[in-house]
mmCIF file of C-alpha atoms in Angstrom:
data_model
loop_
_atom_site.group_PDB
_atom_site.id
_atom_site.type_symbol
_atom_site.label_atom_id
_atom_site.label_comp_id
_atom_site.label_asym_id
_atom_site.label_seq_id
_atom_site.Cartn_x
_atom_site.Cartn_y
_atom_site.Cartn_z
ATOM 1 C CA GLN A 755 -0.038 -0.172 -0.153
ATOM 2 C CA LEU A 756 1.252 3.318 -0.944
ATOM 3 C CA PRO A 757 0.242 6.677 -0.088
ATOM 4 C CA THR A 758 -2.163 8.586 -2.855
ATOM 5 C CA GLY A 759 0.719 11.217 -3.581
ATOM 6 C CA LEU A 760 3.170 8.517 -4.069
ATOM 7 C CA TYR A 761 1.056 6.566 -6.200
ATOM 8 C CA LYS A 762 0.583 9.609 -8.592
ATOM 9 C CA LYS A 763 4.206 10.622 -8.664
ATOM 10 C CA VAL A 764 4.977 7.062 -10.003
ATOM 11 C CA LEU A 765 1.946 6.458 -12.361
ATOM 12 C CA VAL A 766 2.878 9.878 -13.943
ATOM 13 C CA ILE A 767 6.279 8.898 -14.946
ATOM 14 C CA LEU A 768 5.842 4.683 -15.253
ATOM 15 C CA HIS A 769 4.831 4.534 -18.964
ATOM 16 C CA ASP A 770 8.050 6.541 -20.470
ATOM 17 C CA SER A 771 10.390 6.536 -17.828
ATOM 18 C CA ILE A 772 10.278 3.136 -16.127
ATOM 19 C CA LEU A 773 8.922 0.263 -18.331
ATOM 20 C CA PRO A 774 10.899 1.076 -21.390
ATOM 21 C CA TYR A 775 13.895 0.506 -19.380
ATOM 22 C CA MET A 776 12.716 -2.688 -17.518
ATOM 23 C CA ASN A 777 13.871 -6.322 -19.173
ATOM 24 C CA GLU A 778 10.360 -7.551 -18.090
ATOM 25 C CA PRO A 779 7.870 -5.057 -18.054
ATOM 26 C CA THR A 780 5.380 -7.704 -17.345
ATOM 27 C CA LEU A 781 6.402 -7.589 -13.821
ATOM 28 C CA MET A 782 4.364 -4.232 -13.311
ATOM 29 C CA ILE A 783 1.275 -6.049 -14.183
ATOM 30 C CA ASP A 784 -0.048 -6.765 -10.380
ATOM 31 C CA PHE A 785 0.985 -3.205 -9.472
ATOM 32 C CA LEU A 786 -0.879 -1.444 -12.371
ATOM 33 C CA THR A 787 -3.861 -3.716 -12.115
ATOM 34 C CA VAL A 788 -4.156 -2.654 -8.393
ATOM 35 C CA ALA A 789 -3.790 1.155 -9.071
ATOM 36 C CA TYR A 790 -6.328 0.591 -11.817
ATOM 37 C CA GLY A 791 -8.824 -0.524 -9.453
ATOM 38 C CA ILE A 792 -8.369 1.929 -6.770
ATOM 39 C CA GLY A 793 -10.635 4.520 -8.633
ATOM 40 C CA GLY A 794 -10.191 8.246 -9.208
ATOM 41 C CA ALA A 795 -7.184 9.858 -10.677
ATOM 42 C CA ILE A 796 -5.273 7.093 -9.682
ATOM 43 C CA SER A 797 -7.234 4.835 -12.121
ATOM 44 C CA LEU A 798 -6.475 7.230 -14.781
ATOM 45 C CA LEU A 799 -2.779 7.454 -14.416
ATOM 46 C CA ALA A 800 -2.722 3.868 -14.325
ATOM 47 C CA LEU A 801 -4.191 3.737 -17.799
ATOM 48 C CA ASN A 802 -1.152 4.731 -19.657
ATOM 49 C CA GLY A 803 1.179 1.796 -18.072
ATOM 50 C CA LEU A 804 -1.653 -0.726 -19.085
ATOM 51 C CA PHE A 805 -2.141 0.456 -22.539
ATOM 52 C CA ILE A 806 1.603 -0.593 -22.851
ATOM 53 C CA LEU A 807 1.529 -3.823 -21.351
ATOM 54 C CA ILE A 808 -2.000 -4.633 -23.389
ATOM 55 C CA HIS A 809 -0.729 -3.322 -26.666
ATOM 56 C CA GLN A 810 2.817 -4.574 -26.359
ATOM 57 C CA HIS A 811 3.060 -7.412 -24.074
ATOM 58 C CA ASN A 812 -0.262 -9.143 -24.797
ATOM 59 C CA LEU A 813 -1.590 -8.418 -21.478
ATOM 60 C CA GLU A 814 -5.320 -9.728 -20.943
ATOM 61 C CA TYR A 815 -7.666 -7.762 -18.774
ATOM 62 C CA PRO A 816 -11.189 -9.534 -18.753
ATOM 63 C CA ASP A 817 -13.173 -6.637 -17.170
ATOM 64 C CA PHE A 818 -10.915 -3.891 -18.657
ATOM 65 C CA TYR A 819 -13.894 -1.910 -20.516
ATOM 66 C CA LYS A 820 -16.085 -2.383 -17.669
ATOM 67 C CA LYS A 821 -13.637 -0.728 -15.435
ATOM 68 C CA LEU A 822 -13.095 2.068 -17.827
ATOM 69 C CA TYR A 823 -16.624 2.670 -18.149
ATOM 70 C CA SER A 824 -16.764 3.176 -14.580
ATOM 71 C CA LEU A 825 -14.213 5.720 -14.701
ATOM 72 C CA LEU A 826 -16.492 8.090 -16.276
ATOM 73 C CA ASP A 827 -18.125 10.509 -13.777
ATOM 74 C CA PRO A 828 -18.721 14.013 -13.410
ATOM 75 C CA SER A 829 -15.220 14.929 -12.360
ATOM 76 C CA VAL A 830 -13.613 13.399 -15.524
ATOM 77 C CA TYR A 831 -14.302 16.468 -17.333
ATOM 78 C CA HIS A 832 -12.810 18.540 -14.571
ATOM 79 C CA VAL A 833 -9.507 16.839 -13.420
ATOM 80 C CA LYS A 834 -5.976 18.034 -14.772
ATOM 81 C CA TYR A 835 -5.443 14.629 -16.359
ATOM 82 C CA ARG A 836 -8.409 15.180 -18.415
ATOM 83 C CA ALA A 837 -6.234 15.137 -21.576
ATOM 84 C CA ARG A 838 -4.250 12.202 -20.997
ATOM 85 C CA PHE A 839 -7.309 10.079 -20.062
ATOM 86 C CA PHE A 840 -9.376 11.002 -23.303
ATOM 87 C CA HIS A 841 -6.466 10.817 -25.310
ATOM 88 C CA LEU A 842 -6.215 6.819 -24.061
ATOM 89 C CA LEU A 843 -9.643 6.552 -24.230
ATOM 90 C CA ASP A 844 -9.912 7.424 -28.096
ATOM 91 C CA LEU A 845 -7.257 4.671 -28.590
ATOM 92 C CA PHE A 846 -9.227 2.172 -26.634
ATOM 93 C CA LEU A 847 -12.403 2.721 -28.599
ATOM 94 C CA SER A 848 -10.890 2.959 -31.862
ATOM 95 C CA SER A 849 -11.235 -0.690 -32.478
ATOM 96 C CA SER A 850 -13.863 -1.432 -34.983
ATOM 97 C CA HIS A 851 -14.459 -4.906 -33.563
ATOM 98 C CA LEU A 852 -15.944 -3.433 -30.250
ATOM 99 C CA PRO A 853 -19.745 -4.510 -29.889
ATOM 100 C CA ALA A 854 -22.202 -2.178 -30.760
ATOM 101 C CA TYR A 855 -23.667 -2.068 -26.912
ATOM 102 C CA LEU A 856 -20.089 -1.016 -25.362
ATOM 103 C CA VAL A 857 -19.744 1.793 -27.598
ATOM 104 C CA ALA A 858 -23.385 3.116 -27.352
ATOM 105 C CA ALA A 859 -22.830 2.967 -23.504
ATOM 106 C CA PHE A 860 -19.927 4.923 -23.543
ATOM 107 C CA LEU A 861 -21.603 7.508 -26.060
ATOM 108 C CA LYS A 862 -24.590 7.549 -23.794
ATOM 109 C CA ARG A 863 -22.490 8.185 -20.457
ATOM 110 C CA LEU A 864 -20.320 10.925 -22.150
ATOM 111 C CA ALA A 865 -23.457 12.593 -23.485
ATOM 112 C CA ARG A 866 -25.267 12.456 -19.998
ATOM 113 C CA LEU A 867 -21.962 13.943 -18.107
ATOM 114 C CA ALA A 868 -21.309 16.482 -20.972
ATOM 115 C CA LEU A 869 -24.712 18.252 -19.464
ATOM 116 C CA THR A 870 -22.918 19.763 -16.382
ATOM 117 C CA ALA A 871 -19.292 19.842 -18.192
ATOM 118 C CA PRO A 872 -17.613 23.276 -18.827
ATOM 119 C CA PRO A 873 -17.317 24.740 -22.200
ATOM 120 C CA GLU A 874 -13.740 23.769 -22.745
ATOM 121 C CA ALA A 875 -14.307 20.171 -22.047
ATOM 122 C CA LEU A 876 -17.759 20.326 -24.429
ATOM 123 C CA LEU A 877 -15.671 21.568 -27.272
ATOM 124 C CA MET A 878 -13.519 18.530 -26.568
ATOM 125 C CA VAL A 879 -16.220 15.830 -26.135
ATOM 126 C CA LEU A 880 -18.386 16.660 -28.915
ATOM 127 C CA PRO A 881 -16.005 16.379 -31.901
ATOM 128 C CA PHE A 882 -14.985 13.090 -30.032
ATOM 129 C CA ILE A 883 -18.549 11.769 -29.971
ATOM 130 C CA CYS A 884 -18.696 12.447 -33.661
ATOM 131 C CA ASN A 885 -15.787 10.200 -34.343
ATOM 132 C CA LEU A 886 -17.304 7.424 -32.520
ATOM 133 C CA PHE A 887 -20.077 7.388 -34.657
ATOM 134 C CA ARG A 888 -17.916 7.260 -37.693
ATOM 135 C CA ARG A 889 -16.005 4.491 -36.507
ATOM 136 C CA HIS A 890 -19.047 2.800 -35.089
ATOM 137 C CA PRO A 891 -22.086 3.337 -37.846
ATOM 138 C CA ALA A 892 -24.208 0.982 -35.914
ATOM 139 C CA CYS A 893 -24.677 3.340 -33.271
ATOM 140 C CA ARG A 894 -25.948 5.964 -35.286
ATOM 141 C CA VAL A 895 -29.484 4.648 -34.105
ATOM 142 C CA LEU A 896 -28.741 6.815 -31.202
ATOM 143 C CA VAL A 897 -29.252 9.957 -33.249
ATOM 144 C CA HIS A 898 -31.723 8.872 -35.821
ATOM 145 C CA ARG A 899 -34.478 7.693 -33.709
ATOM 146 C CA PRO A 900 -37.542 9.864 -33.701
ATOM 147 C CA ASP A 901 -39.719 8.432 -31.460
ATOM 148 C CA GLY A 902 -36.893 8.319 -28.753
ATOM 149 C CA PRO A 903 -37.066 9.293 -25.219
ATOM 150 C CA ARG A 904 -37.216 13.417 -25.017
ATOM 151 C CA ASP A 905 -35.984 13.829 -21.083
ATOM 152 C CA MET A 906 -34.483 11.870 -18.843
ATOM 153 C CA SER A 907 -37.582 10.677 -17.091
ATOM 154 C CA GLU A 908 -38.499 8.648 -20.331
ATOM 155 C CA ASP A 909 -35.186 7.275 -20.944
ATOM 156 C CA PRO A 910 -34.406 3.670 -20.779
ATOM 157 C CA TYR A 911 -30.950 4.091 -20.263
ATOM 158 C CA VAL A 912 -29.788 3.050 -16.761
ATOM 159 C CA MET A 913 -27.054 5.689 -15.670
ATOM 160 C CA GLU A 914 -26.075 3.656 -12.387
ATOM 161 C CA GLU A 915 -25.828 0.473 -14.030
ATOM 162 C CA GLU A 916 -21.824 -0.814 -13.793
ATOM 163 C CA GLU A 917 -22.115 -3.268 -16.497
ATOM 164 C CA PRO A 918 -22.308 -1.556 -20.089
ATOM 165 C CA SER A 919 -23.977 -4.529 -21.576
ATOM 166 C CA GLU A 920 -27.104 -4.053 -19.083
ATOM 167 C CA SER A 921 -27.269 -0.357 -19.391
ATOM 168 C CA ARG A 922 -29.829 -0.380 -22.229
ATOM 169 C CA ALA A 923 -27.886 2.239 -24.075
ATOM 170 C CA LEU A 924 -28.820 0.944 -27.589
ATOM 171 C CA GLU A 925 -32.233 1.310 -26.606
ATOM 172 C CA SER A 926 -32.136 5.143 -26.077
ATOM 173 C CA CYS A 927 -31.278 8.253 -27.824
ATOM 174 C CA LEU A 928 -28.942 11.137 -27.418
ATOM 175 C CA TRP A 929 -31.269 13.806 -26.250
ATOM 176 C CA GLU A 930 -28.689 15.300 -24.303
ATOM 177 C CA ILE A 931 -26.797 16.688 -27.659
ATOM 178 C CA GLN A 932 -30.118 18.308 -28.803
ATOM 179 C CA THR A 933 -29.929 20.001 -25.372
ATOM 180 C CA LEU A 934 -26.556 21.198 -25.637
ATOM 181 C CA GLN A 935 -27.586 22.759 -29.138
ATOM 182 C CA ASN A 936 -29.191 25.253 -26.858
ATOM 183 C CA HIS A 937 -26.196 25.909 -24.965
ATOM 184 C CA TYR A 938 -25.438 29.603 -23.541
ATOM 185 C CA HIS A 939 -21.633 29.229 -25.392
ATOM 186 C CA PRO A 940 -22.152 29.654 -29.347
ATOM 187 C CA GLU A 941 -19.440 27.243 -30.378
ATOM 188 C CA VAL A 942 -20.820 24.618 -27.980
ATOM 189 C CA ALA A 943 -24.115 25.011 -29.747
ATOM 190 C CA GLN A 944 -22.471 25.107 -33.022
ATOM 191 C CA ALA A 945 -20.399 21.864 -32.354
ATOM 192 C CA ALA A 946 -23.663 20.083 -31.010
ATOM 193 C CA ALA A 947 -25.639 20.986 -34.128
ATOM 194 C CA VAL A 948 -23.148 19.052 -36.239
ATOM 195 C CA LEU A 949 -24.841 15.521 -35.429
ATOM 196 C CA ASN A 950 -27.999 17.312 -37.226
ATOM 197 C CA ARG A 951 -26.142 16.752 -40.479
ATOM 198 C CA SER A 952 -24.558 13.962 -42.362
ATOM 199 C CA LEU A 953 -21.400 13.205 -40.717
ATOM 200 C CA SER A 954 -17.971 13.168 -43.078
ATOM 201 C CA GLU A 955 -15.968 10.196 -43.471
ATOM 202 C CA MET A 956 -12.972 12.151 -42.098
ATOM 203 C CA GLU A 957 -12.421 12.121 -38.471
ATOM 204 C CA ASP A 958 -11.944 15.232 -36.379
ATOM 205 C CA ASP A 959 -8.633 15.887 -35.245
ATOM 206 C CA ILE A 960 -9.151 16.347 -31.304
ATOM 207 C CA SER A 961 -5.550 16.734 -30.412
ATOM 208 C CA GLY A 962 -5.485 20.291 -30.083
ATOM 209 C CA LEU A 963 -8.792 20.466 -27.903
ATOM 210 C CA LEU A 964 -7.698 17.770 -25.413
ATOM 211 C CA GLU A 965 -5.810 20.669 -23.278
ATOM 212 C CA LEU A 966 -8.146 23.550 -24.148
ATOM 213 C CA SER A 967 -8.471 25.716 -20.878
ATOM 214 C CA ALA A 968 -11.194 28.243 -19.644
ATOM 215 C CA TYR A 969 -8.580 30.867 -19.850
ATOM 216 C CA GLU A 970 -7.768 30.073 -23.669
ATOM 217 C CA LEU A 971 -11.497 30.002 -24.254
ATOM 218 C CA PHE A 972 -12.070 33.477 -22.543
ATOM 219 C CA ASP A 973 -8.781 34.777 -24.390
ATOM 220 C CA LYS A 974 -10.036 33.856 -27.733
ATOM 221 C CA GLU A 975 -13.593 35.214 -27.287
ATOM 222 C CA VAL A 976 -12.049 38.745 -26.128
ATOM 223 C CA LYS A 977 -9.873 38.954 -29.147
ATOM 224 C CA LYS A 978 -12.579 38.325 -31.332
ATOM 225 C CA LYS A 979 -13.212 41.642 -33.605
ATOM 226 C CA ALA A 980 -16.804 42.525 -32.905
ATOM 227 C CA ALA A 981 -18.848 43.973 -36.265
ATOM 228 C CA ASP A 982 -20.327 47.182 -36.259
ATOM 229 C CA VAL A 983 -24.059 46.642 -34.928
ATOM 230 C CA PRO A 984 -26.536 49.036 -36.253
ATOM 231 C CA LEU A 985 -28.771 50.631 -33.852
ATOM 232 C CA GLU A 986 -31.441 51.761 -36.126
ATOM 233 C CA PHE A 987 -32.668 49.885 -39.542
ATOM 234 C CA GLU A 988 -34.801 52.466 -40.752
ATOM 235 C CA GLN A 989 -34.928 56.370 -39.951
ATOM 236 C CA ILE A 990 -37.320 57.315 -37.346
ATOM 237 C CA ARG A 991 -40.193 59.432 -38.680
ATOM 238 C CA GLY A 992 -42.139 60.413 -35.707
ATOM 239 C CA LEU A 993 -41.958 60.338 -32.027
ATOM 240 C CA PHE A 994 -43.050 56.619 -31.930
ATOM 241 C CA GLY A 995 -41.665 55.423 -35.309
ATOM 242 C CA LYS A 996 -44.803 55.904 -37.390
ATOM 243 C CA LYS A 997 -45.004 57.689 -40.313
ATOM 244 C CA ASN A 998 -48.320 59.608 -39.553
ATOM 245 C CA ASP A 999 -47.716 59.887 -36.094
ATOM 246 C CA ILE A 1000 -50.147 62.379 -34.385
ATOM 247 C CA PHE A 1001 -47.544 63.304 -31.527
ATOM 248 C CA ALA A 1002 -45.069 64.609 -34.236
ATOM 249 C CA GLN A 1003 -47.755 67.325 -34.582
ATOM 250 C CA HIS A 1004 -46.950 68.569 -30.978
ATOM 251 C CA PHE A 1005 -43.395 67.139 -30.309
ATOM 252 C CA ALA A 1006 -40.130 67.918 -32.115
ATOM 253 C CA LEU A 1007 -37.337 65.228 -32.037
ATOM 254 C CA ASP A 1008 -34.567 67.908 -32.551
#
């Protein structure tokens, strides 16, 4: 058992400063699987090392996607390791052999959590969701279901279910994205509206959005050049704007 702070310090550097220099990286399997099961930021940081062991050293982790699914909680859009997590989540969900129910569960959970996410996270996760639809066309039923639920009370999706296969995500629809189309931030509303149109085959590059911060978003808005806003479209002709205004006979605008 290690202190939480020490776990984080080790896991941050494990994938690039320790594993590549070990003769037998598989010796770290037990350590990483235990860390992955702890939860929270420690689980997020353990993903990097597990990714290397799974892809390069044939590690089999039967409940890997179930645990990955459980890591999606409201804090995932706020933690400072968000960029690292979504980069790896993108890799783990890139295989075209994943079952539709699994991808649909991730899509639905990401969309539900997006309802309370900050704008900088939404501008990253909405293109991420679009990319998942491009890779897994069988999940597009979540968008093209006109008779689907209109709000949370009618939604068959079970948010509290830990097993993705039993979450009933494929029976639902992404009404959350329609909600985000009315977001107060215009760029978020525009990004959410992309799903109303046919998606292009080319995936969006989200690498530049993974580390987008609230400060950068605010700075971008401040530096925008505002167009001249007309205050009057028609020249006023009377006190109340009417051509034959009786008040104009008694009051002058000069």
